[in-house]
Short mmCIF file of C-alpha atoms in Angstrom, two decimals:
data_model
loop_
_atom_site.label_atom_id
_atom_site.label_comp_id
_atom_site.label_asym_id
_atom_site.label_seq_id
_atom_site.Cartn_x
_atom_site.Cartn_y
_atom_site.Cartn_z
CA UNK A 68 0.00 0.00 0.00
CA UNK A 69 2.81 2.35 0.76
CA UNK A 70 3.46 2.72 -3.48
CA UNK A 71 0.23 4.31 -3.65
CA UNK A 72 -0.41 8.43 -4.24
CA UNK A 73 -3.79 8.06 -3.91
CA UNK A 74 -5.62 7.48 -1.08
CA UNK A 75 -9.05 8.87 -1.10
CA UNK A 76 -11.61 5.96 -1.98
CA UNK A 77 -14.08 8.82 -2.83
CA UNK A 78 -12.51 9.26 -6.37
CA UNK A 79 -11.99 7.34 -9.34
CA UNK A 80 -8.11 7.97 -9.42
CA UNK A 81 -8.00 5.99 -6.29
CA UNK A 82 -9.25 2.39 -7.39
CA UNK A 83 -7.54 3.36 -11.43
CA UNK A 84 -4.57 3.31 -9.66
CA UNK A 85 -4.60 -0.10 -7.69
CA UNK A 86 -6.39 -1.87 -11.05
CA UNK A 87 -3.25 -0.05 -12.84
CA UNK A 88 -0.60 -2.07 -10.48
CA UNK A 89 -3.11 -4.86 -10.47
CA UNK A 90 -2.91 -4.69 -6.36
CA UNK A 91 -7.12 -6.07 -6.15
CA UNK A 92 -7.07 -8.45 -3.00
CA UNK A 93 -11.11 -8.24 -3.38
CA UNK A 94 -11.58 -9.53 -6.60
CA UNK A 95 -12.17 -13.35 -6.25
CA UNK A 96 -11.30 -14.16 -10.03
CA UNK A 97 -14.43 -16.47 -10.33
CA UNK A 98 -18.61 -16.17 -9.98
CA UNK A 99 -19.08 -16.57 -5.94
CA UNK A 100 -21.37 -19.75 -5.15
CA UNK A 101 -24.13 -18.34 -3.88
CA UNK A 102 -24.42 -15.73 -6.28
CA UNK A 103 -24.50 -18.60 -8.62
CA UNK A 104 -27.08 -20.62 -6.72
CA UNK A 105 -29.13 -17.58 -6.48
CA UNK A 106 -29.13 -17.65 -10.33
CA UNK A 107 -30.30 -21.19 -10.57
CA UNK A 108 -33.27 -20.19 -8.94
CA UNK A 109 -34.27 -17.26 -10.13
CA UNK A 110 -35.64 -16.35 -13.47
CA UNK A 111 -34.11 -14.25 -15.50
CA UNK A 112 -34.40 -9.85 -16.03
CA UNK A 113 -32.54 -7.17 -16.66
CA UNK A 114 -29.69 -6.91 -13.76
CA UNK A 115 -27.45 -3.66 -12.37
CA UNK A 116 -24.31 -4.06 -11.26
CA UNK A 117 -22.91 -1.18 -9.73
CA UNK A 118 -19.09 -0.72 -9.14
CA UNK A 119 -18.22 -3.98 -10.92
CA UNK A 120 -14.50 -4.35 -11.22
CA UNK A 121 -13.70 -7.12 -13.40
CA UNK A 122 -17.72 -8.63 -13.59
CA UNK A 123 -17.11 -12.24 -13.66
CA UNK A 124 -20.97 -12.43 -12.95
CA UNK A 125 -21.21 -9.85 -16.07
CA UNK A 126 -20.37 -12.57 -18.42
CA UNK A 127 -21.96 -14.97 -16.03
CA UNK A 128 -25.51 -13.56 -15.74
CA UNK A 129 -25.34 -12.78 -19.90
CA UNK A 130 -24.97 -16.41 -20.69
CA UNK A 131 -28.11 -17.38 -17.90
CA UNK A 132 -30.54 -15.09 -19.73
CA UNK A 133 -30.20 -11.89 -18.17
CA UNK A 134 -29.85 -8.51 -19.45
CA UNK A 135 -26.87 -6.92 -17.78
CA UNK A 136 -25.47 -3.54 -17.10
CA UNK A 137 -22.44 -3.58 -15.38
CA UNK A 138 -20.81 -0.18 -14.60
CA UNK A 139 -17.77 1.22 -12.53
CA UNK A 140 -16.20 4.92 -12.23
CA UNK A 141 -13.10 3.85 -12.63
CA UNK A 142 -11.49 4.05 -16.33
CA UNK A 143 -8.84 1.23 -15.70
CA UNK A 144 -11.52 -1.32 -13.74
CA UNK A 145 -13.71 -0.88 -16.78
CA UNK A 146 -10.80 -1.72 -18.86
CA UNK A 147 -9.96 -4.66 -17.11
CA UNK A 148 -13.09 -6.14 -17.09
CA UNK A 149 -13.50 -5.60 -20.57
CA UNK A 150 -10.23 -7.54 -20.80
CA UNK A 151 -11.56 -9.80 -18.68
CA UNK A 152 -14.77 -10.75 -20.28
CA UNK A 153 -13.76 -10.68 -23.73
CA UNK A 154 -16.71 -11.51 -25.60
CA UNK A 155 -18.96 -9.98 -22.94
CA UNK A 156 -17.04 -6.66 -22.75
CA UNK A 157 -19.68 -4.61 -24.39
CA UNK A 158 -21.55 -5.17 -21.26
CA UNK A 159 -19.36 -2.80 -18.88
CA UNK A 160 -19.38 0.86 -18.98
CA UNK A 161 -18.09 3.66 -16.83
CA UNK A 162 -20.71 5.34 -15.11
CA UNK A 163 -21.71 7.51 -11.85
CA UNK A 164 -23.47 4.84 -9.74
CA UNK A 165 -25.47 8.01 -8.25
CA UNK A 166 -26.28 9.22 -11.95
CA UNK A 167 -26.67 6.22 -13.86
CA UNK A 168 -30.06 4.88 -14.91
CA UNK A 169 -30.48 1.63 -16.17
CA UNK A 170 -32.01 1.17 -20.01
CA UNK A 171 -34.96 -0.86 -18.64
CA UNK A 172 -36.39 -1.40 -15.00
CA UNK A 173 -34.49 -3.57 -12.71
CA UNK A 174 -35.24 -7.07 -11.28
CA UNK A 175 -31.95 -7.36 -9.66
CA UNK A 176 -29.30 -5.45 -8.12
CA UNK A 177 -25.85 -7.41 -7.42
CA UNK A 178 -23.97 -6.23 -4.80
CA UNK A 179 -20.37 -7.52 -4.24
CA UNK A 180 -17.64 -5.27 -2.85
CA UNK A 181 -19.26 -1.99 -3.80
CA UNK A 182 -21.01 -0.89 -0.65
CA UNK A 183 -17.75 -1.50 1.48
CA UNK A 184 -15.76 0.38 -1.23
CA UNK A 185 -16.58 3.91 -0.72
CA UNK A 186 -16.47 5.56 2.96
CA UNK A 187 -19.24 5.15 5.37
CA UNK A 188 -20.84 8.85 4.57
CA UNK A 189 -22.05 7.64 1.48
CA UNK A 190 -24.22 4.77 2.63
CA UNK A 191 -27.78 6.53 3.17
CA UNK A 192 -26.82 7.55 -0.63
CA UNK A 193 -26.27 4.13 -1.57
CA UNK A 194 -29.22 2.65 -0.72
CA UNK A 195 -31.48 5.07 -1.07
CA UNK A 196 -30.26 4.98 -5.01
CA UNK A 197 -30.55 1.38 -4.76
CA UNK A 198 -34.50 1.95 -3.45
CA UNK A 199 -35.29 4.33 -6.41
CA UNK A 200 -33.99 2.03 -9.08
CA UNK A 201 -35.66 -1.35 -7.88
CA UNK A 202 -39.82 -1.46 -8.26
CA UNK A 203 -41.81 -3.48 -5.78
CA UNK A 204 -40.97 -6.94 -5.50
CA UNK A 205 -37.54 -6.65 -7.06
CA UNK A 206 -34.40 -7.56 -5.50
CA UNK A 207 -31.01 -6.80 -3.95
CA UNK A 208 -28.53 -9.68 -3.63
CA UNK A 209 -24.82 -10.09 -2.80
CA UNK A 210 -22.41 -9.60 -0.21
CA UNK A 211 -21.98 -7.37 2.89
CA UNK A 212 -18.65 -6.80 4.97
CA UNK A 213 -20.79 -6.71 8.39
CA UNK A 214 -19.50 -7.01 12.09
CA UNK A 215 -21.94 -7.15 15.25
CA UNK A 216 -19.33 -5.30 17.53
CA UNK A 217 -20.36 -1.31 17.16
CA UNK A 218 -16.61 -0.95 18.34
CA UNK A 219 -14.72 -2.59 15.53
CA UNK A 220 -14.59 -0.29 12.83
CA UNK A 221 -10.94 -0.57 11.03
CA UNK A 222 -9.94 1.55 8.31
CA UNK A 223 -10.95 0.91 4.80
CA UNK A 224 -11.62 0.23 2.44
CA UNK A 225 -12.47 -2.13 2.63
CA UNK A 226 -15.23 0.02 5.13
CA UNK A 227 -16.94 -2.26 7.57
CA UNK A 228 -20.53 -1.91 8.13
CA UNK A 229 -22.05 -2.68 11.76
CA UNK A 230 -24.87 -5.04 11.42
CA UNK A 231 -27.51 -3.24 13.29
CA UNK A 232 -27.18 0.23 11.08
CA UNK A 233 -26.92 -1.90 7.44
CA UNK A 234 -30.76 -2.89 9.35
CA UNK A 235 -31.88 0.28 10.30
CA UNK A 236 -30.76 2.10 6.73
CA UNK A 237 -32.46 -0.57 5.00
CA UNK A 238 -35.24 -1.20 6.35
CA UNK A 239 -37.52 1.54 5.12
CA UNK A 240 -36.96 -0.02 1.96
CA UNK A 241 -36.39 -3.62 1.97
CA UNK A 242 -37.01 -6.58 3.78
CA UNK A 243 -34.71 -9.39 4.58
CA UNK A 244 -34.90 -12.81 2.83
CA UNK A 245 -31.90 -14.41 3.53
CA UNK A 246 -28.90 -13.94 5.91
CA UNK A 247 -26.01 -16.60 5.66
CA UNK A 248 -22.03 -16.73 5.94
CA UNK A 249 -20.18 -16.04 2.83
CA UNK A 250 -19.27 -19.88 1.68
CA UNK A 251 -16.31 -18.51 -0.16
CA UNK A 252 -15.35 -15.20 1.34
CA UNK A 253 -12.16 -13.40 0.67
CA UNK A 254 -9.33 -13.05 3.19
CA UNK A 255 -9.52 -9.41 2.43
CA UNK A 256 -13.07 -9.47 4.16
CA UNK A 257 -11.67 -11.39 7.56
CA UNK A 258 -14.04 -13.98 7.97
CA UNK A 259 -17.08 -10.99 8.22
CA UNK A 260 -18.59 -11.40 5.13
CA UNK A 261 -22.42 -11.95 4.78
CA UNK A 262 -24.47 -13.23 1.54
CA UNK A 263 -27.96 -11.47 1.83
CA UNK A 264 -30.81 -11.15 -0.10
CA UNK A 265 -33.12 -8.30 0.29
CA UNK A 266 -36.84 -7.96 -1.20
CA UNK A 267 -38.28 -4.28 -2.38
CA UNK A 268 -41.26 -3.28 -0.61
#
């Protein structure tokens, strides 16, 4: 970390520069399996995900059916994953998360690594986005870096999120599903990572 200039997670210079020198201890390299178990059971829409790094699921979710949008703010993640995917590249684009708006309405939002990305000031902003792009009865899915303790609260990013607010911030909005222990969570994440699934109301 100490061969990094920039340090403010806020801007897109940040996370070009750590794609740039490849340094990306949260990307897993592969389609998470409950993500993909999710998928299996789910029919398929038109999907958003926000802050997507290299998109594994991009290509993933395009070849189950779904019509994807994958989008990220930083230039050199959005090149990367357009490396990455190869025939699927079309399917990334650099975008505002807070500005975007999808081509069609949403059944799905993926969440993986974006919500613990960006400091904890922006995470009313998050989800209330996420609120005003899903209709009724669509959904929010992925992975949250939660901890129960309200006195554990290291230094991101990764930025942990205390159980009990993610709750209170979401609530208004959705309603839980599922709750369950990442099956194959990154080392990055410390053993604190959560696969949820949250229904609009």
């Amino acid at each position: 970390m100490s061969n990094f200039l920039q340090r403010d997670a806020r801007q897109p210079a940040f996370w070009d520069e750590r794609f740039e020198q490849q340094f990306t201890p949260w990307d897993k390299g592969a389609v998470p399996q409950q993500f993909r178990q999710f998928i299996a059971q789910s029919e398929a829409g038109s999907v958003l995900i926000p802050g997507c790094g290299n998109a594994y699921e991009a290509g993933f979710l395009a070849q189950q059916g779904w019509q994807v949008e994958a989008i990220d703010f930083s230039a050199a993640a959005v090149h990367s994953a357009q490396q990455v995917l190869g025939p699927w590249a079309k399917l990334v684009t650099q975008a505002d998360f807070f500005e975007f708006t999808p081509a069609q309405p949403l059944a799905l939002i993926y969440e993986r690594a974006f919500f613990c990305a960006l400091p904890p000031e922006f995470r009313p902003r998050i989800v209330q986005r996420w609120a005003e792009l899903l209709p009724a009865g669509a959904t929010l899915a992925g992975y949250f870096y939660l901890d129960e303790n309200p006195l554990h609260s290291p230094k991101g990013p990764p930025f942990l999120t205390h159980a009990d607010s993610l709750m209170q911030m979401m609530s208004p909005y959705f309603q839980l599903e599922l709750d369950q222990a990442s099956l194959d969570a990154l080392e990055v994440f410390g053993g604190k990572e959560r696969w949820q699934v949250w229904r609009r109301i």
